[in-house]
Amino acid sequence: MLGPRIDTAAQRAVRALAGVATHARPVERALALRHAASAAGELVAVLSHQAPAVVGEELPAVSISQSFFRVREKELSDQQAALHGLLVIHRALEDLCEAPLSGGDLALELAGMRQAVVDLTGVTPGTGRDFDASAALPEPGAEASSEEVWSARWLIGHQVHVLFNVCAAVAVADAVGHLRHGDSDTALLRLADATVFVRGFPAAMTHASTIPADYYMAAIRHTMAPPSVDVPLSGRQHRGYKLFRAAMKDLLSVVPDSYERLAVRSPELAEARGALLEADIIDGERHVTLAYSMVHLHHSIAQKPEGPDNAVAELRLMRHRRAAQYASLIRFGDHYIAGAVAGLRHS
């Protein structure tokens, strides 16, 4: 707990996020999102009153990717971690008031935001909703050009993705710790929290990509490759994602049993682990289709132009490897792919 004022503001933000009608008509949805953004802004103000935000631009970036997406790493207090997480959420909610994100992806991204508020502030999540369509809300600021909005959205969505990655890594690591100490009930809760974040991964990336593909190819893509940057940007540079992958590896070292064997010993754990792994596979699958919508059959900027595969093929291969790894660990495993991958390894 970070104090009663923060607790009250965090509860309000959680309720506002839960109250967004993600599949409502555009005007109603935008009003609810503006209300949620206002509640997140109030929580930012309360957190800022305790201690100001760290100026990230003054901290060194450990990768080209961090520099480009304006992400930094630093040891923070609980209050500062909550503040910086809420700053990301607040900016994203303001952008979502206008972003043409589908209702399904909006629901997944908001669920991840709601869980992030809970995890970062320690507030107990309530079940009520908090939205009055007649309430007075702040008027939107001065209108930026479409190009400025699209460029900012590319960064905002990626920052939400980073936040979800770090939160998911922490949740999985917590679950592993509880499993090692025999506290399966708490482990199940943390696995469920992690699954919320992982389901939010592709939603956040889709949020970032709700810009015209032509604009991305003409104005953004070249800024992530030489000579604009020293080395091409790549997913391998995202340290938050590396933390998540390391946590997942640790989880599977603690619970390596097949789905069938684990279900006999602990059906709840088998289902919770399976839900998380399924969400991880779906993230890989949606990354394939999202890349296709943005770059079609081009190589990724991290690939050599003369390489045999394009960006979509590389991502599809990553999906297949992940599905093969998880095939025996989930209820409906992709055993055809697992067999094919195993055959390739032994050929």
Tab-separated table of C-alpha atoms in Angstrom:
chain	number	residue	atom	x	y	z
A	1	MET	CA	0.000	0.000	0.000
A	2	LEU	CA	1.294	3.451	-0.916
A	3	GLY	CA	-1.064	5.435	1.299
A	4	PRO	CA	-4.788	6.197	1.571
A	5	ARG	CA	-4.852	8.980	-1.041
A	6	ILE	CA	-3.123	6.821	-3.624
A	7	ASP	CA	-5.353	3.885	-2.698
A	8	THR	CA	-8.488	5.970	-3.275
A	9	ALA	CA	-7.256	7.356	-6.602
A	10	ALA	CA	-6.108	3.898	-7.734
A	11	GLN	CA	-9.499	2.393	-6.901
A	12	ARG	CA	-11.145	5.097	-8.978
A	13	ALA	CA	-8.811	4.404	-11.907
A	14	VAL	CA	-9.461	0.656	-11.700
A	15	ARG	CA	-13.224	1.237	-11.703
A	16	ALA	CA	-12.978	3.672	-14.621
A	17	LEU	CA	-10.970	1.165	-16.674
A	18	ALA	CA	-13.501	-1.555	-15.897
A	19	GLY	CA	-16.333	0.766	-16.896
A	20	VAL	CA	-15.229	1.367	-20.500
A	21	ALA	CA	-17.801	-0.123	-22.856
A	22	THR	CA	-15.281	-1.406	-25.392
A	23	HIS	CA	-17.909	-2.316	-27.991
A	24	ALA	CA	-20.134	0.741	-27.583
A	25	ARG	CA	-20.787	3.309	-30.280
A	26	PRO	CA	-17.785	5.538	-31.051
A	27	VAL	CA	-19.000	8.585	-29.121
A	28	GLU	CA	-19.942	6.566	-26.025
A	29	ARG	CA	-16.675	4.654	-26.133
A	30	ALA	CA	-14.636	7.835	-26.475
A	31	LEU	CA	-16.448	9.407	-23.499
A	32	ALA	CA	-15.717	6.378	-21.331
A	33	LEU	CA	-12.068	6.357	-22.415
A	34	ARG	CA	-11.787	10.061	-21.651
A	35	HIS	CA	-13.189	9.370	-18.204
A	36	ALA	CA	-10.630	6.593	-17.679
A	37	ALA	CA	-7.837	8.893	-18.886
A	38	SER	CA	-9.016	11.560	-16.448
A	39	ALA	CA	-8.987	9.053	-13.567
A	40	ALA	CA	-5.493	7.885	-14.550
A	41	GLY	CA	-4.377	11.518	-14.704
A	42	GLU	CA	-5.683	12.114	-11.180
A	43	LEU	CA	-3.722	9.089	-9.956
A	44	VAL	CA	-0.590	10.430	-11.690
A	45	ALA	CA	-1.077	13.759	-9.897
A	46	VAL	CA	-1.438	12.070	-6.488
A	47	LEU	CA	1.640	9.927	-7.086
A	48	SER	CA	3.617	12.946	-8.321
A	49	HIS	CA	2.788	14.782	-5.103
A	50	GLN	CA	4.862	12.248	-3.138
A	51	ALA	CA	7.880	12.403	-5.464
A	52	PRO	CA	8.364	13.701	-9.002
A	53	ALA	CA	9.007	11.448	-11.965
A	54	VAL	CA	12.556	10.555	-12.916
A	55	VAL	CA	13.670	12.401	-16.046
A	56	GLY	CA	14.255	9.465	-18.347
A	57	GLU	CA	16.094	11.422	-21.039
A	58	GLU	CA	18.862	12.077	-18.498
A	59	LEU	CA	19.477	8.335	-18.053
A	60	PRO	CA	21.688	6.388	-20.477
A	61	ALA	CA	19.979	3.999	-22.863
A	62	VAL	CA	21.402	0.477	-22.875
A	63	SER	CA	20.265	-0.228	-26.443
A	64	ILE	CA	19.304	1.565	-29.635
A	65	SER	CA	15.771	0.270	-29.081
A	66	GLN	CA	15.511	1.937	-25.673
A	67	SER	CA	16.705	5.219	-27.127
A	68	PHE	CA	14.231	5.084	-30.026
A	69	PHE	CA	11.187	4.102	-27.950
A	70	ARG	CA	12.179	6.414	-25.049
A	71	VAL	CA	12.445	3.638	-22.494
A	72	ARG	CA	15.031	3.579	-19.694
A	73	GLU	CA	16.019	1.267	-16.830
A	74	LYS	CA	16.613	2.389	-13.264
A	75	GLU	CA	16.042	1.077	-9.755
A	76	LEU	CA	12.860	2.799	-8.550
A	77	SER	CA	10.914	2.993	-5.330
A	78	ASP	CA	7.437	1.460	-5.306
A	79	GLN	CA	5.945	4.935	-5.613
A	80	GLN	CA	8.169	5.889	-8.551
A	81	ALA	CA	7.512	2.590	-10.333
A	82	ALA	CA	3.777	3.183	-9.950
A	83	LEU	CA	4.120	6.762	-11.203
A	84	HIS	CA	6.050	5.843	-14.335
A	85	GLY	CA	3.722	2.948	-15.107
A	86	LEU	CA	0.712	5.234	-14.741
A	87	LEU	CA	2.293	7.866	-16.966
A	88	VAL	CA	2.464	5.256	-19.727
A	89	ILE	CA	-1.137	4.207	-19.091
A	90	HIS	CA	-2.369	7.811	-18.990
A	91	ARG	CA	-0.760	8.705	-22.325
A	92	ALA	CA	-2.091	5.510	-23.886
A	93	LEU	CA	-5.638	6.161	-22.691
A	94	GLU	CA	-5.554	9.664	-24.122
A	95	ASP	CA	-4.464	8.234	-27.463
A	96	LEU	CA	-7.063	5.455	-27.323
A	97	CYS	CA	-9.792	8.108	-27.256
A	98	GLU	CA	-9.065	8.538	-30.977
A	99	ALA	CA	-7.212	5.372	-32.047
A	100	PRO	CA	-9.312	3.064	-34.282
A	101	LEU	CA	-8.599	-0.041	-32.190
A	102	SER	CA	-11.092	-2.905	-32.373
A	103	GLY	CA	-13.348	-3.538	-29.384
A	104	GLY	CA	-11.726	-6.917	-28.728
A	105	ASP	CA	-8.189	-5.525	-28.649
A	106	LEU	CA	-9.325	-2.539	-26.603
A	107	ALA	CA	-10.786	-4.898	-23.990
A	108	LEU	CA	-7.498	-6.828	-23.773
A	109	GLU	CA	-5.364	-3.690	-23.528
A	110	LEU	CA	-7.597	-2.131	-20.869
A	111	ALA	CA	-7.567	-5.381	-18.866
A	112	GLY	CA	-3.775	-5.269	-18.908
A	113	MET	CA	-3.812	-1.624	-17.822
A	114	ARG	CA	-6.228	-2.405	-15.007
A	115	GLN	CA	-4.026	-5.257	-13.775
A	116	ALA	CA	-0.971	-3.001	-14.021
A	117	VAL	CA	-2.645	-0.405	-11.778
A	118	VAL	CA	-3.420	-3.165	-9.265
A	119	ASP	CA	0.108	-4.577	-9.354
A	120	LEU	CA	1.884	-1.226	-9.255
A	121	THR	CA	-0.166	0.382	-6.474
A	122	GLY	CA	-1.111	-2.676	-4.410
A	123	VAL	CA	-4.763	-1.628	-4.450
A	124	THR	CA	-7.396	-4.315	-3.981
A	125	PRO	CA	-9.374	-4.547	-7.224
A	126	GLY	CA	-13.059	-3.873	-6.793
A	127	THR	CA	-15.926	-5.216	-8.832
A	128	GLY	CA	-17.895	-2.021	-9.341
A	129	ARG	CA	-17.817	0.266	-12.351
A	130	ASP	CA	-17.373	4.006	-12.285
A	131	PHE	CA	-18.625	5.944	-15.263
A	132	ASP	CA	-21.230	8.633	-15.566
A	133	ALA	CA	-21.696	9.739	-19.164
A	134	SER	CA	-23.091	13.066	-18.011
A	135	ALA	CA	-20.058	13.916	-15.868
A	136	ALA	CA	-17.980	16.907	-16.937
A	137	LEU	CA	-14.672	15.849	-18.430
A	138	PRO	CA	-11.645	17.868	-19.514
A	139	GLU	CA	-11.833	19.099	-23.064
A	140	PRO	CA	-9.299	17.588	-25.480
A	141	GLY	CA	-6.200	19.694	-26.089
A	142	ALA	CA	-5.137	21.385	-29.289
A	143	GLU	CA	-5.407	19.136	-32.318
A	144	ALA	CA	-2.158	17.755	-33.668
A	145	SER	CA	-1.691	16.787	-37.296
A	146	SER	CA	-2.515	13.216	-38.277
A	147	GLU	CA	1.174	12.555	-38.927
A	148	GLU	CA	2.145	13.747	-35.444
A	149	VAL	CA	-0.557	11.551	-33.892
A	150	TRP	CA	0.563	8.503	-35.875
A	151	SER	CA	4.237	8.959	-34.971
A	152	ALA	CA	3.389	9.418	-31.286
A	153	ARG	CA	1.055	6.404	-31.359
A	154	TRP	CA	3.862	4.169	-32.627
A	155	LEU	CA	5.877	5.049	-29.504
A	156	ILE	CA	2.932	5.002	-27.087
A	157	GLY	CA	1.763	1.523	-28.070
A	158	HIS	CA	5.292	0.152	-27.797
A	159	GLN	CA	5.687	1.681	-24.343
A	160	VAL	CA	2.490	-0.069	-23.213
A	161	HIS	CA	3.948	-3.282	-24.639
A	162	VAL	CA	7.129	-2.764	-22.590
A	163	LEU	CA	5.067	-2.111	-19.444
A	164	PHE	CA	3.055	-5.297	-19.990
A	165	ASN	CA	6.249	-7.287	-20.606
A	166	VAL	CA	7.826	-6.153	-17.351
A	167	CYS	CA	4.613	-6.679	-15.369
A	168	ALA	CA	4.187	-10.162	-16.899
A	169	ALA	CA	7.792	-11.063	-16.072
A	170	VAL	CA	7.277	-10.017	-12.458
A	171	ALA	CA	3.993	-11.946	-12.195
A	172	VAL	CA	5.525	-15.137	-13.635
A	173	ALA	CA	8.571	-14.793	-11.379
A	174	ASP	CA	6.258	-14.344	-8.387
A	175	ALA	CA	4.314	-17.470	-9.383
A	176	VAL	CA	7.547	-19.467	-9.669
A	177	GLY	CA	8.642	-18.302	-6.230
A	178	HIS	CA	5.340	-19.333	-4.680
A	179	LEU	CA	5.458	-22.716	-6.414
A	180	ARG	CA	8.939	-23.327	-5.042
A	181	HIS	CA	7.653	-22.563	-1.543
A	182	GLY	CA	4.560	-24.744	-1.909
A	183	ASP	CA	2.047	-21.874	-2.035
A	184	SER	CA	0.049	-23.054	-5.029
A	185	ASP	CA	-2.992	-20.856	-4.354
A	186	THR	CA	-1.022	-17.611	-4.666
A	187	ALA	CA	0.915	-19.040	-7.602
A	188	LEU	CA	-2.355	-19.670	-9.456
A	189	LEU	CA	-3.430	-16.071	-8.895
A	190	ARG	CA	-0.147	-14.711	-10.206
A	191	LEU	CA	-0.242	-16.982	-13.258
A	192	ALA	CA	-3.710	-15.611	-14.007
A	193	ASP	CA	-2.364	-12.051	-13.645
A	194	ALA	CA	0.498	-12.857	-16.012
A	195	THR	CA	-1.959	-14.252	-18.553
A	196	VAL	CA	-3.868	-10.950	-18.539
A	197	PHE	CA	-0.660	-9.132	-19.464
A	198	VAL	CA	0.370	-11.632	-22.156
A	199	ARG	CA	-3.078	-11.403	-23.747
A	200	GLY	CA	-2.456	-7.662	-23.787
A	201	PHE	CA	0.854	-7.995	-25.698
A	202	PRO	CA	-0.679	-8.217	-29.194
A	203	ALA	CA	-3.361	-5.667	-28.295
A	204	ALA	CA	-0.678	-3.123	-27.364
A	205	MET	CA	1.244	-3.860	-30.567
A	206	THR	CA	-1.948	-3.493	-32.592
A	207	HIS	CA	-2.589	-0.176	-30.807
A	208	ALA	CA	0.862	0.986	-31.931
A	209	SER	CA	0.039	-0.139	-35.457
A	210	THR	CA	-3.312	1.638	-35.845
A	211	ILE	CA	-1.621	3.912	-38.339
A	212	PRO	CA	-1.671	3.731	-42.128
A	213	ALA	CA	0.768	1.101	-43.391
A	214	ASP	CA	1.834	3.521	-46.140
A	215	TYR	CA	2.745	6.122	-43.535
A	216	TYR	CA	4.681	3.554	-41.507
A	217	MET	CA	6.665	2.453	-44.579
A	218	ALA	CA	7.333	6.020	-45.763
A	219	ALA	CA	7.923	7.916	-42.517
A	220	ILE	CA	8.710	5.581	-39.614
A	221	ARG	CA	10.361	2.390	-40.822
A	222	HIS	CA	13.525	4.026	-42.162
A	223	THR	CA	14.089	5.819	-38.815
A	224	MET	CA	14.661	2.432	-37.143
A	225	ALA	CA	17.511	1.424	-39.471
A	226	PRO	CA	20.887	2.870	-40.514
A	227	PRO	CA	21.798	5.591	-41.176
A	228	SER	CA	19.124	6.965	-38.823
A	229	VAL	CA	20.407	4.648	-36.057
A	230	ASP	CA	23.700	2.795	-35.659
A	231	VAL	CA	22.189	-0.708	-35.907
A	232	PRO	CA	18.732	-1.852	-37.032
A	233	LEU	CA	16.117	-2.087	-34.294
A	234	SER	CA	15.138	-5.642	-33.430
A	235	GLY	CA	12.887	-7.403	-30.945
A	236	ARG	CA	16.029	-9.021	-29.543
A	237	GLN	CA	16.956	-5.625	-28.096
A	238	HIS	CA	13.829	-5.361	-25.928
A	239	ARG	CA	15.118	-6.128	-22.442
A	240	GLY	CA	11.634	-6.245	-20.927
A	241	TYR	CA	10.745	-9.055	-23.316
A	242	LYS	CA	13.994	-10.854	-22.416
A	243	LEU	CA	12.957	-10.671	-18.759
A	244	PHE	CA	9.613	-12.224	-19.629
A	245	ARG	CA	11.170	-15.016	-21.692
A	246	ALA	CA	13.611	-15.780	-18.861
A	247	ALA	CA	10.740	-15.958	-16.377
A	248	MET	CA	8.818	-18.322	-18.664
A	249	LYS	CA	11.879	-20.559	-18.966
A	250	ASP	CA	12.136	-20.622	-15.177
A	251	LEU	CA	8.450	-21.534	-14.872
A	252	LEU	CA	8.829	-24.498	-17.196
A	253	SER	CA	11.887	-25.689	-15.271
A	254	VAL	CA	9.787	-25.762	-12.092
A	255	VAL	CA	6.683	-27.263	-13.744
A	256	PRO	CA	8.015	-29.312	-16.707
A	257	ASP	CA	5.340	-32.036	-16.621
A	258	SER	CA	3.150	-32.756	-19.629
A	259	TYR	CA	-0.394	-31.417	-19.461
A	260	GLU	CA	-1.802	-34.891	-18.803
A	261	ARG	CA	0.585	-35.678	-15.943
A	262	LEU	CA	0.200	-32.257	-14.346
A	263	ALA	CA	-3.609	-32.416	-14.632
A	264	VAL	CA	-3.604	-35.608	-12.571
A	265	ARG	CA	-1.512	-34.021	-9.823
A	266	SER	CA	-2.908	-30.468	-9.946
A	267	PRO	CA	-5.664	-29.756	-12.497
A	268	GLU	CA	-5.877	-26.086	-11.519
A	269	LEU	CA	-2.160	-25.580	-12.118
A	270	ALA	CA	-2.350	-27.443	-15.437
A	271	GLU	CA	-5.126	-25.131	-16.615
A	272	ALA	CA	-3.436	-21.950	-15.337
A	273	ARG	CA	-0.107	-22.834	-16.940
A	274	GLY	CA	-1.917	-23.854	-20.137
A	275	ALA	CA	-3.797	-20.559	-20.343
A	276	LEU	CA	-0.528	-18.634	-20.055
A	277	LEU	CA	1.225	-20.761	-22.684
A	278	GLU	CA	-1.746	-20.511	-25.070
A	279	ALA	CA	-1.670	-16.715	-24.711
A	280	ASP	CA	2.046	-16.792	-25.510
A	281	ILE	CA	1.430	-18.797	-28.687
A	282	ILE	CA	-1.391	-16.473	-29.753
A	283	ASP	CA	0.923	-13.507	-29.261
A	284	GLY	CA	3.338	-15.105	-31.720
A	285	GLU	CA	0.569	-15.840	-34.198
A	286	ARG	CA	-0.811	-12.329	-34.095
A	287	HIS	CA	2.667	-10.875	-34.524
A	288	VAL	CA	2.828	-12.747	-37.852
A	289	THR	CA	-0.438	-11.297	-39.153
A	290	LEU	CA	0.325	-7.818	-37.807
A	291	ALA	CA	3.699	-7.768	-39.550
A	292	TYR	CA	2.031	-8.859	-42.787
A	293	SER	CA	-0.454	-5.992	-42.563
A	294	MET	CA	2.343	-3.443	-42.076
A	295	VAL	CA	5.241	-4.659	-44.278
A	296	HIS	CA	3.575	-7.288	-46.503
A	297	LEU	CA	6.370	-9.425	-48.040
A	298	HIS	CA	9.338	-7.181	-47.230
A	299	HIS	CA	12.298	-8.299	-45.169
A	300	SER	CA	12.478	-6.994	-41.622
A	301	ILE	CA	14.898	-4.134	-41.088
A	302	ALA	CA	17.098	-6.512	-39.079
A	303	GLN	CA	17.414	-8.957	-42.009
A	304	LYS	CA	19.796	-8.802	-44.923
A	305	PRO	CA	17.899	-8.056	-48.158
A	306	GLU	CA	19.373	-11.132	-49.825
A	307	GLY	CA	18.228	-13.461	-47.023
A	308	PRO	CA	16.000	-16.433	-47.930
A	309	ASP	CA	13.058	-15.452	-45.711
A	310	ASN	CA	11.075	-12.271	-45.191
A	311	ALA	CA	9.803	-10.762	-41.932
A	312	VAL	CA	6.569	-12.749	-41.948
A	313	ALA	CA	8.357	-16.058	-42.585
A	314	GLU	CA	10.822	-15.377	-39.743
A	315	LEU	CA	8.009	-14.595	-37.331
A	316	ARG	CA	6.051	-17.645	-38.458
A	317	LEU	CA	9.105	-19.825	-37.732
A	318	MET	CA	9.312	-18.327	-34.228
A	319	ARG	CA	5.632	-19.153	-33.725
A	320	HIS	CA	6.181	-22.745	-34.837
A	321	ARG	CA	9.129	-23.229	-32.494
A	322	ARG	CA	7.102	-21.901	-29.583
A	323	ALA	CA	4.107	-24.085	-30.455
A	324	ALA	CA	6.388	-27.122	-30.721
A	325	GLN	CA	7.943	-26.398	-27.329
A	326	TYR	CA	4.510	-26.117	-25.701
A	327	ALA	CA	2.766	-28.951	-27.564
A	328	SER	CA	2.912	-31.463	-24.693
A	329	LEU	CA	2.304	-28.802	-22.040
A	330	ILE	CA	-1.129	-27.573	-23.140
A	331	ARG	CA	-4.439	-29.282	-23.610
A	332	PHE	CA	-4.693	-28.761	-27.358
A	333	GLY	CA	-1.056	-28.852	-28.379
A	334	ASP	CA	0.093	-28.475	-31.975
A	335	HIS	CA	1.596	-31.964	-32.251
A	336	TYR	CA	1.884	-31.793	-36.051
A	337	ILE	CA	4.238	-28.817	-35.773
A	338	ALA	CA	6.062	-30.443	-32.842
A	339	GLY	CA	6.699	-33.525	-34.965
A	340	ALA	CA	7.864	-31.457	-37.924
A	341	VAL	CA	10.242	-29.378	-35.791
A	342	ALA	CA	11.631	-32.504	-34.139
A	343	GLY	CA	12.173	-34.027	-37.592
A	344	LEU	CA	14.092	-30.974	-38.761
A	345	ARG	CA	16.346	-31.111	-35.705
A	346	HIS	CA	17.264	-34.723	-36.411
A	347	SER	CA	17.639	-34.413	-40.183
